[in-house]
Amino acid sequence: KSSPATSHVSRGAEAQLSLAEEGFSLSLLRQVNASGSEASNVVTSPSSLATVLAMLEGGARGSTASQIASVLGTPDLTSAQQDADWHALSTDEAEAATKAGIDLESANSLWMQKGLPLVSSFMSVLSQQFATGVWQVDFQHNPAQAAAALNSWVSTHTHGRITQLFGPGGINPTTALVLANAVYFNGSWQQAFDAGKTANSTFHTASGGAVRVPFMNTTETVQAF
C-alpha cells in the first residue's frame, strides 16, 4: 500500500537509491579509516549522514546541490525524485524491520535560529518526505541551552544510547541551522550466545594494559557473505 507521496516511486528507482547509499557508505568508511590511527575506535552511521545530506540538498541550488548529489551518488536523480525515493526506501526498511521483529527507529529534525527565514517549499519537503520536526532556538544568545535541547532530543530518539551529540563549544553564536538524524536499532543475534558460557578473560587495551572482562563464547558454523 503506497501513500500519495510515494505512489510514483518505482522499485527500480528505489533500488538505484539503495545502491547509491551503499556506495556512499563504503566511501565514507574508507575515508574514516584512512584518516584515523590504528588505535582509534570509531562508530559512525553512514545512513544518518546520507539522510541529512539528502535533506540539505532539498534546500540547495546550483553547484552546491550538484556537489551534494555527486557525493551521494545520485547525480542522475532530481532533488524531488531523490526525496520521494528516500521516503519510500525509509518506509520499506521500517516495514521490513517490523516484520523481522527488529526495533528500528529513525528520526529527523531541523533546529533553526529564531527569526531565520526559510523557504516554505523546503519546509514542506522536510515535513512530507523526511517527517522532520522543526525547533526554533536561540543559538546566537544561548548556544549552551540550544545544545542541551539538541542533546536531549538525540537521547530520547536513541533510547538513551547517545546522550551527547554536541559537547561544550560544539555549538556557538555563529550557528544558524542544524539538521539532525538519530537512529535506534535493537535486534537479536541470528545465532544467539548462551549466557551460561560467558566467562571472564583478559582483554588487552590499546595502551598496552590488560583488564578482566566477561567474554561471550560460542562455537558455530556460519556462512560468510
CSV table of C-alpha atoms in Angstrom, one decimal:
chain,number,residue,atom,x,y,z
A,1,LYS,CA,0.0,0.0,0.0
A,2,SER,CA,1.5,3.3,-1.1
A,3,SER,CA,1.0,6.8,0.3
A,4,PRO,CA,0.3,9.6,-2.2
A,5,ALA,CA,3.9,10.9,-1.7
A,6,THR,CA,5.4,7.6,-2.8
A,7,SER,CA,2.9,6.1,-5.3
A,8,HIS,CA,5.0,7.2,-8.3
A,9,VAL,CA,8.2,5.7,-7.0
A,10,SER,CA,9.3,2.6,-8.9
A,11,ARG,CA,11.2,-0.3,-7.4
A,12,GLY,CA,14.0,0.4,-9.9
A,13,ALA,CA,14.4,3.9,-8.7
A,14,GLU,CA,14.3,2.8,-5.1
A,15,ALA,CA,16.9,0.1,-5.9
A,16,GLN,CA,19.1,2.8,-7.6
A,17,LEU,CA,19.0,4.9,-4.4
A,18,SER,CA,19.8,1.9,-2.3
A,19,LEU,CA,22.9,1.1,-4.3
A,20,ALA,CA,23.9,4.8,-4.2
A,21,GLU,CA,23.6,4.8,-0.4
A,22,GLU,CA,25.7,1.6,-0.2
A,23,GLY,CA,28.4,3.2,-2.3
A,24,PHE,CA,28.3,6.4,-0.2
A,25,SER,CA,28.6,4.3,3.0
A,26,LEU,CA,31.7,2.4,1.7
A,27,SER,CA,33.3,5.6,0.5
A,28,LEU,CA,32.7,7.3,3.9
A,29,LEU,CA,34.1,4.3,5.8
A,30,ARG,CA,37.2,4.3,3.6
A,31,GLN,CA,37.8,8.0,4.4
A,32,VAL,CA,37.3,7.4,8.1
A,33,ASN,CA,39.7,4.5,8.0
A,34,ALA,CA,42.3,6.5,6.1
A,35,SER,CA,42.1,9.5,8.5
A,36,GLY,CA,42.2,7.5,11.8
A,37,SER,CA,45.1,5.9,13.6
A,38,GLU,CA,45.4,2.2,14.2
A,39,ALA,CA,44.5,2.8,17.9
A,40,SER,CA,41.3,4.7,17.0
A,41,ASN,CA,37.8,3.3,17.8
A,42,VAL,CA,35.2,4.9,15.6
A,43,VAL,CA,31.4,4.4,15.5
A,44,THR,CA,29.7,6.1,12.6
A,45,SER,CA,26.4,5.9,10.8
A,46,PRO,CA,26.7,6.5,7.1
A,47,SER,CA,22.9,6.3,6.7
A,48,SER,CA,22.5,9.2,9.1
A,49,LEU,CA,24.9,11.4,7.2
A,50,ALA,CA,23.4,10.4,3.9
A,51,THR,CA,19.9,11.3,5.2
A,52,VAL,CA,21.0,14.7,6.4
A,53,LEU,CA,22.7,15.5,3.1
A,54,ALA,CA,19.6,14.4,1.2
A,55,MET,CA,17.6,16.8,3.4
A,56,LEU,CA,20.1,19.6,2.8
A,57,GLU,CA,20.0,19.0,-1.0
A,58,GLY,CA,16.3,19.9,-1.0
A,59,GLY,CA,17.2,23.4,0.1
A,60,ALA,CA,20.3,23.8,-2.1
A,61,ARG,CA,20.6,25.1,-5.6
A,62,GLY,CA,23.3,25.4,-8.4
A,63,SER,CA,26.7,23.9,-7.8
A,64,THR,CA,26.0,23.2,-4.1
A,65,ALA,CA,23.1,20.9,-5.0
A,66,SER,CA,25.1,19.3,-7.8
A,67,GLN,CA,28.0,18.6,-5.4
A,68,ILE,CA,25.8,17.1,-2.8
A,69,ALA,CA,24.1,14.8,-5.4
A,70,SER,CA,27.6,13.8,-6.6
A,71,VAL,CA,28.7,12.9,-3.1
A,72,LEU,CA,25.5,10.9,-2.5
A,73,GLY,CA,25.9,9.1,-5.9
A,74,THR,CA,22.6,10.4,-7.2
A,75,PRO,CA,23.6,12.9,-10.0
A,76,ASP,CA,21.0,11.4,-12.4
A,77,LEU,CA,18.1,12.0,-10.0
A,78,THR,CA,16.4,15.3,-9.5
A,79,SER,CA,16.1,16.6,-5.9
A,80,ALA,CA,12.3,15.8,-6.0
A,81,GLN,CA,13.0,12.2,-7.3
A,82,GLN,CA,15.6,11.6,-4.6
A,83,ASP,CA,13.3,12.9,-1.8
A,84,ALA,CA,10.5,10.6,-2.9
A,85,ASP,CA,12.8,7.6,-3.3
A,86,TRP,CA,14.4,8.3,0.1
A,87,HIS,CA,10.9,8.4,1.7
A,88,ALA,CA,10.0,5.1,0.0
A,89,LEU,CA,13.2,3.4,1.0
A,90,SER,CA,12.9,4.5,4.6
A,91,THR,CA,9.3,3.3,4.8
A,92,ASP,CA,10.2,-0.1,3.3
A,93,GLU,CA,13.2,-0.5,5.7
A,94,ALA,CA,10.9,0.3,8.7
A,95,GLU,CA,8.3,-2.2,7.5
A,96,ALA,CA,10.9,-4.9,6.9
A,97,ALA,CA,12.3,-4.4,10.4
A,98,THR,CA,8.9,-4.7,12.0
A,99,LYS,CA,8.2,-8.0,10.1
A,100,ALA,CA,11.5,-9.3,11.3
A,101,GLY,CA,10.8,-8.4,14.9
A,102,ILE,CA,13.6,-5.7,14.9
A,103,ASP,CA,13.3,-2.4,16.6
A,104,LEU,CA,14.5,0.2,14.0
A,105,GLU,CA,13.7,3.8,14.5
A,106,SER,CA,14.9,6.8,12.6
A,107,ALA,CA,14.1,10.4,13.4
A,108,ASN,CA,15.0,13.7,11.7
A,109,SER,CA,14.9,17.3,13.0
A,110,LEU,CA,15.7,20.8,12.0
A,111,TRP,CA,16.9,23.3,14.5
A,112,MET,CA,17.0,27.0,13.4
A,113,GLN,CA,17.9,30.3,14.8
A,114,LYS,CA,14.9,32.3,15.9
A,115,GLY,CA,13.9,34.7,13.2
A,116,LEU,CA,15.8,32.9,10.4
A,117,PRO,CA,13.6,32.9,7.3
A,118,LEU,CA,13.2,29.5,5.5
A,119,VAL,CA,11.5,28.9,2.1
A,120,SER,CA,8.1,27.2,2.7
A,121,SER,CA,8.7,24.7,-0.1
A,122,PHE,CA,11.9,23.5,1.6
A,123,MET,CA,10.0,23.1,4.9
A,124,SER,CA,7.2,21.1,3.1
A,125,VAL,CA,9.8,18.7,1.6
A,126,LEU,CA,11.3,18.1,5.0
A,127,SER,CA,7.9,17.5,6.6
A,128,GLN,CA,6.4,15.3,3.9
A,129,GLN,CA,9.4,13.2,2.7
A,130,PHE,CA,11.6,13.1,5.8
A,131,ALA,CA,9.0,13.5,8.7
A,132,THR,CA,11.2,16.3,10.0
A,133,GLY,CA,10.2,18.3,13.1
A,134,VAL,CA,11.3,21.9,13.4
A,135,TRP,CA,12.5,23.6,16.5
A,136,GLN,CA,13.3,27.3,16.9
A,137,VAL,CA,16.2,28.0,19.3
A,138,ASP,CA,18.5,30.9,20.1
A,139,PHE,CA,22.0,29.8,19.0
A,140,GLN,CA,23.1,33.5,19.0
A,141,HIS,CA,22.4,34.4,22.6
A,142,ASN,CA,22.2,31.0,24.3
A,143,PRO,CA,24.1,28.3,22.4
A,144,ALA,CA,24.6,26.1,25.5
A,145,GLN,CA,20.8,25.9,26.0
A,146,ALA,CA,20.3,25.1,22.3
A,147,ALA,CA,23.0,22.3,22.6
A,148,ALA,CA,21.3,20.9,25.6
A,149,ALA,CA,17.9,20.8,23.8
A,150,LEU,CA,19.6,19.0,20.8
A,151,ASN,CA,21.3,16.5,23.1
A,152,SER,CA,18.0,15.8,24.9
A,153,TRP,CA,16.3,15.1,21.5
A,154,VAL,CA,19.1,12.8,20.4
A,155,SER,CA,19.0,11.0,23.8
A,156,THR,CA,15.2,10.5,23.5
A,157,HIS,CA,15.3,9.1,20.0
A,158,THR,CA,18.2,6.7,20.7
A,159,HIS,CA,16.6,5.5,23.9
A,160,GLY,CA,19.4,7.0,26.0
A,161,ARG,CA,22.2,5.3,24.0
A,162,ILE,CA,23.6,8.6,22.7
A,163,THR,CA,23.3,11.4,25.3
A,164,GLN,CA,25.7,14.0,23.9
A,165,LEU,CA,25.8,14.9,20.3
A,166,PHE,CA,27.4,18.3,21.0
A,167,GLY,CA,30.0,18.8,23.7
A,168,PRO,CA,30.9,22.2,25.2
A,169,GLY,CA,31.6,24.6,22.4
A,170,GLY,CA,30.2,22.3,19.7
A,171,ILE,CA,27.5,25.0,19.1
A,172,ASN,CA,28.4,28.6,19.1
A,173,PRO,CA,26.7,32.0,18.5
A,174,THR,CA,27.5,31.8,14.7
A,175,THR,CA,25.4,28.6,14.3
A,176,ALA,CA,22.3,29.3,12.3
A,177,LEU,CA,20.8,25.9,11.5
A,178,VAL,CA,21.3,22.2,12.5
A,179,LEU,CA,19.9,19.2,10.6
A,180,ALA,CA,20.0,16.1,12.8
A,181,ASN,CA,19.2,12.4,12.3
A,182,ALA,CA,19.0,9.8,15.1
A,183,VAL,CA,18.9,6.0,14.6
A,184,TYR,CA,18.0,3.4,17.1
A,185,PHE,CA,18.5,-0.3,16.3
A,186,ASN,CA,17.8,-3.3,18.6
A,187,GLY,CA,17.8,-6.8,17.2
A,188,SER,CA,18.6,-10.3,18.3
A,189,TRP,CA,21.6,-12.3,17.2
A,190,GLN,CA,20.8,-14.7,14.4
A,191,GLN,CA,23.0,-17.2,16.3
A,192,ALA,CA,22.3,-16.3,19.9
A,193,PHE,CA,25.0,-16.6,22.6
A,194,ASP,CA,24.4,-18.9,25.5
A,195,ALA,CA,24.6,-16.7,28.6
A,196,GLY,CA,25.8,-19.7,30.6
A,197,LYS,CA,29.0,-19.8,28.5
A,198,THR,CA,30.0,-16.2,29.3
A,199,ALA,CA,33.3,-16.2,31.3
A,200,ASN,CA,35.8,-13.6,32.4
A,201,SER,CA,39.0,-13.4,30.4
A,202,THR,CA,41.8,-10.9,29.7
A,203,PHE,CA,41.3,-8.0,27.3
A,204,HIS,CA,44.3,-6.1,26.1
A,205,THR,CA,43.8,-2.4,25.7
A,206,ALA,CA,45.4,-0.1,23.0
A,207,SER,CA,47.6,1.5,25.7
A,208,GLY,CA,49.2,-1.9,26.5
A,209,GLY,CA,47.3,-2.6,29.7
A,210,ALA,CA,45.1,-5.6,30.5
A,211,VAL,CA,41.7,-5.8,32.1
A,212,ARG,CA,39.4,-8.7,33.1
A,213,VAL,CA,36.1,-8.6,31.3
A,214,PRO,CA,33.2,-11.0,30.6
A,215,PHE,CA,33.6,-12.7,27.2
A,216,MET,CA,30.8,-14.3,25.2
A,217,ASN,CA,31.7,-17.7,23.8
A,218,THR,CA,30.1,-19.9,21.2
A,219,THR,CA,31.1,-22.5,18.6
A,220,GLU,CA,29.0,-22.2,15.5
A,221,THR,CA,29.3,-22.8,11.8
A,222,VAL,CA,28.4,-19.6,10.0
A,223,GLN,CA,28.1,-18.7,6.3
A,224,ALA,CA,30.3,-15.9,5.0
A,225,PHE,CA,28.6,-13.4,2.7
